[in-house]
Short mmCIF file of C-alpha atoms and ligand atoms in Angstrom, two decimals:
data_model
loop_
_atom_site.label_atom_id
_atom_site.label_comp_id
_atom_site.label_asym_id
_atom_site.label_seq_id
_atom_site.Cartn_x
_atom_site.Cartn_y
_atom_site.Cartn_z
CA UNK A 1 -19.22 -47.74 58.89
CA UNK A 2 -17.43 -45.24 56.77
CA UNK A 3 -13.96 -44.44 57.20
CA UNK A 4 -11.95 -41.36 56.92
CA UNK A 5 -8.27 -40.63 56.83
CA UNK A 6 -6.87 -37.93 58.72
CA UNK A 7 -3.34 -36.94 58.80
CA UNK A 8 -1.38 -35.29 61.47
CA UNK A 9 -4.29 -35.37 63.56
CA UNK A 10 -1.73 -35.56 66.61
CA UNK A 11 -1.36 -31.70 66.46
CA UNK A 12 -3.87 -29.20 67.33
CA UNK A 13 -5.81 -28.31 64.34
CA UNK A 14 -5.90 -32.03 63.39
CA UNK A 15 -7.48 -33.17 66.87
CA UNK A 16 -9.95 -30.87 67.41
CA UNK A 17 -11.18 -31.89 63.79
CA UNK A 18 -11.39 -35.08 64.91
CA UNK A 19 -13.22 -34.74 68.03
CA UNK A 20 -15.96 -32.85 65.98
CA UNK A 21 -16.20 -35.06 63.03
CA UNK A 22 -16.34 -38.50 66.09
CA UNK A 23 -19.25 -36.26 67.94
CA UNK A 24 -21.37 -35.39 64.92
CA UNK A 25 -20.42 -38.60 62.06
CA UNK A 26 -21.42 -41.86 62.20
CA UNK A 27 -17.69 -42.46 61.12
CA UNK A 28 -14.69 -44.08 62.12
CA UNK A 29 -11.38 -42.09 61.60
CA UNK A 30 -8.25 -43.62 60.94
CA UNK A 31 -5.00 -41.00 62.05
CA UNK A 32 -1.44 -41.54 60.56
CA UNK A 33 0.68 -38.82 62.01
CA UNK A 34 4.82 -38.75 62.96
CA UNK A 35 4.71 -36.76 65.81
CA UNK A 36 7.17 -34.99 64.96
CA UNK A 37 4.99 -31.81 66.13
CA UNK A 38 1.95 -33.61 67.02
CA UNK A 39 1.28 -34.76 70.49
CA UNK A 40 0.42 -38.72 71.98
CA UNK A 41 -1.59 -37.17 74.64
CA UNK A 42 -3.85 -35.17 71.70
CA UNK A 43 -4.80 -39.33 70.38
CA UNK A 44 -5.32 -40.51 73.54
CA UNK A 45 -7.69 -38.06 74.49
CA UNK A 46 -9.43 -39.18 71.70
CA UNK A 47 -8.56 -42.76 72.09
CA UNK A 48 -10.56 -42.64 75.37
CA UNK A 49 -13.62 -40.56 74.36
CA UNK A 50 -14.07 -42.59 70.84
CA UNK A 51 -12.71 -45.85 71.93
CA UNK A 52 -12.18 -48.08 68.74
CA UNK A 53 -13.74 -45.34 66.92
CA UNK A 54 -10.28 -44.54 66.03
CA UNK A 55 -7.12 -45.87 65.38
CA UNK A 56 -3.60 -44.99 64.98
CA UNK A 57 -0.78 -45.25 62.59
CA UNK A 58 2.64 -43.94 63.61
CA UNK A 59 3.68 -42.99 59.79
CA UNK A 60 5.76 -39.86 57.84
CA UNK A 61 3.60 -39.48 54.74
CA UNK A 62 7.36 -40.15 52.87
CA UNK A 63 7.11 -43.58 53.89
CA UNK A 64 5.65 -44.60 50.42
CA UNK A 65 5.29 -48.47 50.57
CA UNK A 66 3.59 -47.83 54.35
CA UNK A 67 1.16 -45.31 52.69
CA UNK A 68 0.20 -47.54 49.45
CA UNK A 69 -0.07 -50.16 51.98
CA UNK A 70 -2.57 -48.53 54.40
CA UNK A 71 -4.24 -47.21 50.86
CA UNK A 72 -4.49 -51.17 50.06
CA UNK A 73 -5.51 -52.17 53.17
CA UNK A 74 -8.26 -49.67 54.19
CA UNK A 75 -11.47 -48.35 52.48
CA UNK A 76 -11.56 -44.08 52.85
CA UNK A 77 -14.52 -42.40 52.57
CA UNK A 78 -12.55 -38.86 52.14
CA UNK A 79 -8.75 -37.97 53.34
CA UNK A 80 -8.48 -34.48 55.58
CA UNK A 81 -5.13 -33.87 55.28
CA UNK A 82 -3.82 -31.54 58.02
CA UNK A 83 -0.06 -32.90 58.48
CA UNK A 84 2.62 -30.47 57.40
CA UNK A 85 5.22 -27.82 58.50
CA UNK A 86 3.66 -24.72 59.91
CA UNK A 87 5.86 -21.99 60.95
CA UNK A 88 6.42 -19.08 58.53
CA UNK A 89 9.75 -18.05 59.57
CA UNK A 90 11.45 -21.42 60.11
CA UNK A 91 10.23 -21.51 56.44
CA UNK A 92 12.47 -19.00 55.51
CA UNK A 93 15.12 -20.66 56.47
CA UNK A 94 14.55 -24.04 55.62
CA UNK A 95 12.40 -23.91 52.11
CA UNK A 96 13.41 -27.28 50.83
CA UNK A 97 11.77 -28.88 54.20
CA UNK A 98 8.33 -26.90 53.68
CA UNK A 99 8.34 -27.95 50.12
CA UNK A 100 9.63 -31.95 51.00
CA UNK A 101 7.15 -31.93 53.49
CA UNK A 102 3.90 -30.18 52.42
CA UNK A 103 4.23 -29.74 48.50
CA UNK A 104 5.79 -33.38 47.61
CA UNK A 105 4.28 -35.20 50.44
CA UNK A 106 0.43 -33.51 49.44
CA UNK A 107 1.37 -34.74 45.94
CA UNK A 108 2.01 -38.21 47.12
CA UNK A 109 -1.21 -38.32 48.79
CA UNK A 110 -3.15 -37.15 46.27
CA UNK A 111 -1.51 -39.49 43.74
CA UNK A 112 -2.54 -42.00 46.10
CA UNK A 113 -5.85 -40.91 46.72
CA UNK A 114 -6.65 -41.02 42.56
CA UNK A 115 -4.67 -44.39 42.39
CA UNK A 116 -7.33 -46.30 44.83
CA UNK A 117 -10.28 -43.69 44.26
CA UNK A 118 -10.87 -41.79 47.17
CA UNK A 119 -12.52 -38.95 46.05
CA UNK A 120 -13.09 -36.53 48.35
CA UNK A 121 -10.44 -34.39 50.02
CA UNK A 122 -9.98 -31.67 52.81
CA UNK A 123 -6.90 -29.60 52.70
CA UNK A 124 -5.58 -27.30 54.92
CA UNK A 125 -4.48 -24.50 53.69
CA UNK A 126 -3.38 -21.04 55.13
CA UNK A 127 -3.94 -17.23 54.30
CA UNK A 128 -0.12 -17.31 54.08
CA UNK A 129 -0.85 -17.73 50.14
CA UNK A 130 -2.27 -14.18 49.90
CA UNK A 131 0.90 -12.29 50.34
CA UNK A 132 0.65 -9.13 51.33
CA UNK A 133 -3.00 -8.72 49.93
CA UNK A 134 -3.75 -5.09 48.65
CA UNK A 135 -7.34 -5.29 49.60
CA UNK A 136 -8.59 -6.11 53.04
CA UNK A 137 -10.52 -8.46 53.79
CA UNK A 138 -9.55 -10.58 51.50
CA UNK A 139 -11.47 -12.83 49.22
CA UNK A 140 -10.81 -16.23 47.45
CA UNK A 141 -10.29 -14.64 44.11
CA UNK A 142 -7.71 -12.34 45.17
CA UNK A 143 -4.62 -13.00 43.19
CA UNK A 144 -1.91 -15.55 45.18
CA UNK A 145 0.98 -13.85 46.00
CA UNK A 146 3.09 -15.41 49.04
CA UNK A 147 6.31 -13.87 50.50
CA UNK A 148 7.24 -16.76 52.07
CA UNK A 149 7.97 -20.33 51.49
CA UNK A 150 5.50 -21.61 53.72
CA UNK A 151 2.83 -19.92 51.81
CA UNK A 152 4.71 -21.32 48.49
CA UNK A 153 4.26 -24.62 49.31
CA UNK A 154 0.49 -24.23 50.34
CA UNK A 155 -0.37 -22.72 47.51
CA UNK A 156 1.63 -25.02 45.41
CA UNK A 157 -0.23 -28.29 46.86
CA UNK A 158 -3.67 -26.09 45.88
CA UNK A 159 -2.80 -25.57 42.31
CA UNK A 160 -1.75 -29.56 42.26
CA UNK A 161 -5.54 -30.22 43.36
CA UNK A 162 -7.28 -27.80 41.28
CA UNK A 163 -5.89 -29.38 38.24
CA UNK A 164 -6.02 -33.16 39.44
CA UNK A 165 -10.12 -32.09 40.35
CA UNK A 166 -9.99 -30.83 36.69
CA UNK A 167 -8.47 -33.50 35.24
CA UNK A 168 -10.10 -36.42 37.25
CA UNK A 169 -13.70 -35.53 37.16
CA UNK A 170 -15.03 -37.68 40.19
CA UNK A 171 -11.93 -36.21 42.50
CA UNK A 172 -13.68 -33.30 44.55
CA UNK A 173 -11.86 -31.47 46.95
CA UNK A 174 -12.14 -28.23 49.59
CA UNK A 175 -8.74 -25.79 50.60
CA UNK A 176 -9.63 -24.24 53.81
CA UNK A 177 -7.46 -21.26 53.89
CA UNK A 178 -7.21 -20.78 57.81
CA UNK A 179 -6.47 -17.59 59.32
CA UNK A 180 -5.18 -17.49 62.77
CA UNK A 181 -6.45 -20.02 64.94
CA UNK A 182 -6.60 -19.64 68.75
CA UNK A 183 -8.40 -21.19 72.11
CA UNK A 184 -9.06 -24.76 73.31
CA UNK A 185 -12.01 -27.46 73.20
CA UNK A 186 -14.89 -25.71 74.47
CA UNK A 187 -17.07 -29.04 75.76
CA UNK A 188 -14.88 -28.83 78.58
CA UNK A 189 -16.33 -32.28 80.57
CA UNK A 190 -12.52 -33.07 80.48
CA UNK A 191 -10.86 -30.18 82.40
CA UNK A 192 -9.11 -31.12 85.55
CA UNK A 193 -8.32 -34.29 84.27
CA UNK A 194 -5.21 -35.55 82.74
CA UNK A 195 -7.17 -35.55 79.59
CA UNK A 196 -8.66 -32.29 77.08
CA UNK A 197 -8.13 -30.48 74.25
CA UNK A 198 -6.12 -27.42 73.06
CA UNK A 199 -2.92 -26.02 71.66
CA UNK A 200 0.21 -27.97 73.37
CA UNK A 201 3.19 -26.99 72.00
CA UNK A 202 6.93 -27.87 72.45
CA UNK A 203 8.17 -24.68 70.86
CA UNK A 204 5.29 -22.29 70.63
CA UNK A 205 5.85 -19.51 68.26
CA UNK A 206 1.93 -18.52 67.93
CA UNK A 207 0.65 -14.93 69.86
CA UNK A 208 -2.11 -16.12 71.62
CA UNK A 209 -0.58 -18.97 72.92
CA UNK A 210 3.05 -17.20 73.83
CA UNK A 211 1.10 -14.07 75.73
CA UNK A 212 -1.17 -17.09 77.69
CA UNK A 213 2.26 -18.64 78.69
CA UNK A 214 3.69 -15.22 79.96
CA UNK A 215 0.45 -15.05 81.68
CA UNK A 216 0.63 -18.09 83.64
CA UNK A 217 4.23 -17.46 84.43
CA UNK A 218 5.79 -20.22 82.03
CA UNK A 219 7.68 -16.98 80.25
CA UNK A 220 9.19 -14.34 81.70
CA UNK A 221 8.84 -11.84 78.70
CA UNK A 222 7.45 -11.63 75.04
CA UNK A 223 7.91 -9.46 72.02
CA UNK A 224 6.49 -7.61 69.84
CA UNK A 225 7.65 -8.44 66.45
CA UNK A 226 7.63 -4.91 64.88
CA UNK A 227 5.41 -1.80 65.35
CA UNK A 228 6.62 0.20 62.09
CA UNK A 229 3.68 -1.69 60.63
CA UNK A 230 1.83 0.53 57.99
CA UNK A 231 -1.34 0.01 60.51
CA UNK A 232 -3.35 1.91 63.37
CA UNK A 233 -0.80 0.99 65.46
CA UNK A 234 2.17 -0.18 63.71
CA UNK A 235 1.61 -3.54 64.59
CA UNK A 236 0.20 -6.77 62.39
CA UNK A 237 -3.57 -7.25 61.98
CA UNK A 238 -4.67 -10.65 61.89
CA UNK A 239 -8.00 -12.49 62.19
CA UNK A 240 -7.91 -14.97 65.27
CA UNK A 241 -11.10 -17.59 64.62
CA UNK A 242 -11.68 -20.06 67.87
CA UNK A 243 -10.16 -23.60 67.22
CA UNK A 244 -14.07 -25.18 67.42
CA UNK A 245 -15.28 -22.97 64.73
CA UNK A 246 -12.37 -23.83 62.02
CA UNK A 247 -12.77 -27.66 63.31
CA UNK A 248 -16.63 -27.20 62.28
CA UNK A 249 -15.70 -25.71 58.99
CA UNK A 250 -13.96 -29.33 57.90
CA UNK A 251 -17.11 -30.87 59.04
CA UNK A 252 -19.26 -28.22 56.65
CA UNK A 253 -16.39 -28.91 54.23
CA UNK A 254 -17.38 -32.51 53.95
CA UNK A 255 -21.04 -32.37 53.87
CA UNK A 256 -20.32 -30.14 51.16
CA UNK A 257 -18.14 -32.92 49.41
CA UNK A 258 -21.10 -35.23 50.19
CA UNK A 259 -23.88 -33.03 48.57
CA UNK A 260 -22.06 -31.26 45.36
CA UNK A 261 -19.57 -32.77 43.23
CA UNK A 262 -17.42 -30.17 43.29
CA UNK A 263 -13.94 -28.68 44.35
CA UNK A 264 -13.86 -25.39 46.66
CA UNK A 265 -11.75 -22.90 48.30
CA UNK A 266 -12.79 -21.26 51.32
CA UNK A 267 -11.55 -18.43 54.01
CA UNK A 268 -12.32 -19.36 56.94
CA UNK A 269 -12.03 -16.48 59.65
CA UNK A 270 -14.77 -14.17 61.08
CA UNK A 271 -13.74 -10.62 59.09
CA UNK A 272 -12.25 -9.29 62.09
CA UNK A 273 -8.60 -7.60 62.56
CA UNK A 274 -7.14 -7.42 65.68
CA UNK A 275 -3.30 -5.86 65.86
CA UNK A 276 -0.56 -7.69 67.79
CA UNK A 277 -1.09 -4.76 70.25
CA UNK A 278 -4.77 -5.34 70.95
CA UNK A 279 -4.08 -9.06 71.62
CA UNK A 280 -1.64 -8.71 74.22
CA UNK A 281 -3.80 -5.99 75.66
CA UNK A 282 -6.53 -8.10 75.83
CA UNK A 283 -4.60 -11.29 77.38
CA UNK A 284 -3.75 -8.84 80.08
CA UNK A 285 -7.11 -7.81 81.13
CA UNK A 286 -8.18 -11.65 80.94
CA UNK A 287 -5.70 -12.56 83.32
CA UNK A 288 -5.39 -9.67 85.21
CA UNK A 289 -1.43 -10.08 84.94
CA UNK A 290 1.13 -7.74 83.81
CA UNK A 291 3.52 -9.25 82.05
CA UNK A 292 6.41 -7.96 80.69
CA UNK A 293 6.30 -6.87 76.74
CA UNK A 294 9.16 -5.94 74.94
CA UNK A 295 9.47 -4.14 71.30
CA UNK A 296 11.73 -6.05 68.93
CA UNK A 297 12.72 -6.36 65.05
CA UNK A 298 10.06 -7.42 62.42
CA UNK A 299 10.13 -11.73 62.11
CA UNK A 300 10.96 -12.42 58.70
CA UNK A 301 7.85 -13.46 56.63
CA UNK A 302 5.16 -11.32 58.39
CA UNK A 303 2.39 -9.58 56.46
CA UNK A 304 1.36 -6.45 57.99
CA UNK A 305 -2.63 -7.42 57.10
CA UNK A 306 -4.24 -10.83 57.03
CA UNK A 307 -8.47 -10.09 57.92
CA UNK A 308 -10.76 -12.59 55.93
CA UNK A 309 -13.67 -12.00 54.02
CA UNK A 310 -15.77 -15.18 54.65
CA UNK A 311 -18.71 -14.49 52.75
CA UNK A 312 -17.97 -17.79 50.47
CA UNK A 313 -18.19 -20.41 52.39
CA UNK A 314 -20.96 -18.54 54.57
CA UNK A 315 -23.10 -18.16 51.87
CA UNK A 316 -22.16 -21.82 50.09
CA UNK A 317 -21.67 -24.16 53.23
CA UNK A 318 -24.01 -24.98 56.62
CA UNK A 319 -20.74 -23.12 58.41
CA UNK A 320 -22.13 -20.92 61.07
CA UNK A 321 -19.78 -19.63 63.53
CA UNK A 322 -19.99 -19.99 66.95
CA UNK A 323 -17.11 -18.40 69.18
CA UNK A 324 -16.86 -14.93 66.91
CA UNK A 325 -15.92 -12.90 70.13
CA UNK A 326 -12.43 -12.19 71.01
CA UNK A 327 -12.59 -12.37 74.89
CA UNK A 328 -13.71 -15.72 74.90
CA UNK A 329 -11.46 -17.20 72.18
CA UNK A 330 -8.61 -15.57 75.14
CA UNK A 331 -10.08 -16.68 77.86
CA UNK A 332 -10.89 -20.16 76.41
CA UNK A 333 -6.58 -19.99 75.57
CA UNK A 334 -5.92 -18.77 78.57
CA UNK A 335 -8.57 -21.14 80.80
CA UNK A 336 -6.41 -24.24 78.95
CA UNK A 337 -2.81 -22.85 79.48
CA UNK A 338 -3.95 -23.04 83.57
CA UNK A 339 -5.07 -26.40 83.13
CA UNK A 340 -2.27 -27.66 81.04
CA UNK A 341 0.11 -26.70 84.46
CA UNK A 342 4.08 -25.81 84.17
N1 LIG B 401 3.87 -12.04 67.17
C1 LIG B 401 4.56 -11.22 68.06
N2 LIG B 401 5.16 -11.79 69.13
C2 LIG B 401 5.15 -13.13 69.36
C3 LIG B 401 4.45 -13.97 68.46
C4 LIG B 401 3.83 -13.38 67.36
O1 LIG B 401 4.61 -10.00 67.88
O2 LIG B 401 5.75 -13.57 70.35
C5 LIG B 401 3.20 -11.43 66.03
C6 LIG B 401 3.74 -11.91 64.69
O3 LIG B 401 4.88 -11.18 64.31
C7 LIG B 401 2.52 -11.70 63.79
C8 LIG B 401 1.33 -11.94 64.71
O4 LIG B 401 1.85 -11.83 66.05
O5 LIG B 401 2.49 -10.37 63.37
C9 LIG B 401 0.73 -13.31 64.56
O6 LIG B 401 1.78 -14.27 64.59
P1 LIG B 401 1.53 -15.82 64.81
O7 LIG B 401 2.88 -16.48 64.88
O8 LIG B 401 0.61 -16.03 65.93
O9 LIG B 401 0.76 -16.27 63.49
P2 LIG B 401 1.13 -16.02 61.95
O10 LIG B 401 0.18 -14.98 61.45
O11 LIG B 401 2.57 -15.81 61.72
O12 LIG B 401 0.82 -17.44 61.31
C10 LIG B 401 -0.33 -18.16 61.61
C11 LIG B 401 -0.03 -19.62 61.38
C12 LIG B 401 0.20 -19.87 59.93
C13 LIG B 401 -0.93 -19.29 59.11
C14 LIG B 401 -1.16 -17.86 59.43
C15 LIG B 401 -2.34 -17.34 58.67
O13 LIG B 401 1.13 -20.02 62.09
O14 LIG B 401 0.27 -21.25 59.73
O15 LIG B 401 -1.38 -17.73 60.82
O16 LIG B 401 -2.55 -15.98 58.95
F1 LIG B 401 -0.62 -19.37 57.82
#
């Protein structure tokens, strides 16, 4: 049976990948994460659905003789490489981490990936590397501008692979540039158990996720970061996608790998804005609690408008959405922050 690497499939992107590609491949996946933000619980969860299915490496991607060593020792079919620092304003303060840990740690992988000839790879990537994009939504050949050093050291890792692909002809890969992802496993067989699927988090910085926890009384408060935003109503537009529909796009993403040798980048949202405002709004009337919402400075880092234009990898991959509806990717947040208790 084939096998496929995933890193940092502890955290949440990274699992519910992994849950999709154990339900639809006849694969095993091997997961090497440090859990330094990822969660135990997320690999046991799948540890108990997938059984020996999956296995699991405690491993920093630095750890170089450990990596060529599981390189040696294993057969990949592909690598999906999810495992990196994610928070745009902790990246403005602490560049040289973001760039130690996803630009020379991506490199690493990559080398090692050429060096024992896996040759398909899945990166994540992030909208962060559009900037402050002129044009909205925004489209893969939109120039890369970031503002901060989180979207740097995405968009460094992409050029690295776009000119390994170029230069190593059987070395394919696909860049998913997420948008914002949001809302838990959907096959919810699990819930009311101690086991299940969604975004745990030991520090949570993402909307969604902090208005569910002021919603199920874990927070007492939450801000608005800014409302001087050049928008309808000052506040940041992003595109929220449900957590089951970017986990399918890495499954597209490697049937496309599979059936065209070649290398890809891809948006994946729905083209739909939603402002900071609308969200919390929205939270609200899903719950039916009033929490308490304060107005505070702009976070350092923040584009005013991130709304995808997914025609590409509509029109080029099987991808077809599923959960494009904003109340349910809420409720479906909000339904898991319950379950996960205090
Ligand atoms: N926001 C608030 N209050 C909060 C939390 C967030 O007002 O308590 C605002 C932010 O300022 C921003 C918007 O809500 O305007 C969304 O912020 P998130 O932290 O939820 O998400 P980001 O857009 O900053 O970043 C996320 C991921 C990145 C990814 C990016 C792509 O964390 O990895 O989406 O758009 F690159």
């Amino acid at each position: 049976m084939k096998n496929i690497l995933f890193t940092g499939a502890g955290g949440y992107i990274g699992s519910h990948t992994a849950f999709t590609f154990l339900s639809n491949l006849d694969s095993n996946i091997t997961v090497i994460d440090n859990l330094s933000s990822g969660f135990i619980e997320n690999i046991e969860f799948l540890k108990y659905k997938f059984k020996d299915r999956i296995s699991f490496i405690k491993l920093d991607l630095s750890n170089e003789n450990e990596m060529k060593d599981l390189f040696k020792n294993n057969i990949f079919d592909a690598v999906v490489h999810f495992a990196a620092s994610l928070i745009v304003e902790e990246s403005t303060i602490k560049p040289l981490l973001y760039y130690l840990n996803n630009t020379k740690n991506t490199l690493a992988l990559i080398n090692l990936c050429i060096e024992f000839g896996v040759n398909k790879f899945i990166f994540s990537s992030t909208a962060a590397v559009y900037g402050e994009p002129k044009k909205i939504p925004v489209s893969e050949g939109t120039q890369l501008m970031p503002i901060n050093p989180y979207g740097n050291s995405k968009m460094m890792s992409e050029i690295i692979l776009k000119d390994t692909s170029k230069a190593y002809k059987n070395f394919n890969y696909v860049a998913l540039r997420y948008f914002n992802v949001a809302g838990a496993l959907s096959q919810n067989e699990f819930r009311n158990t101690k086991y299940g699927l969604g975004q745990r988090s030991k520090n949570a910085t993402h909307l969604i996720k902090i208005a569910c926890e002021c919603a199920t009384n874990k927070r007492e408060v939450m801000s608005i970061f800014g409302d001087d935003y050049n928008t309808k109503d000052g506040t940041c537009i992003r595109d929220y996608i449900h957590i089951d529909d970017l986990a399918l796009a890495h499954l597209s993403s490697y049937e496309f790998l599979q059936n065209n040798k070649q290398s890809e980048v891809f948006n994946v949202g729905y083209n739909n804005g939603y402002s900071v405002k609308e969200i919390i709004n929205k939270v609200k009337e899903i719950s039916n609690i009033d929490f308490k919402v304060l107005n505070a400075s702009r976070r350092s880092g923040d584009p005013a408008n991130l709304v995808a234009d997914n025609s590409k990898i509509l029109s080029l991959t099987s991808w077809k959405p599923k959960y494009n509806d904003i109340n349910y990717i809420i409720k479906s947040a909000y339904d898991w922050e319950i379950n996960l208790g205090k």
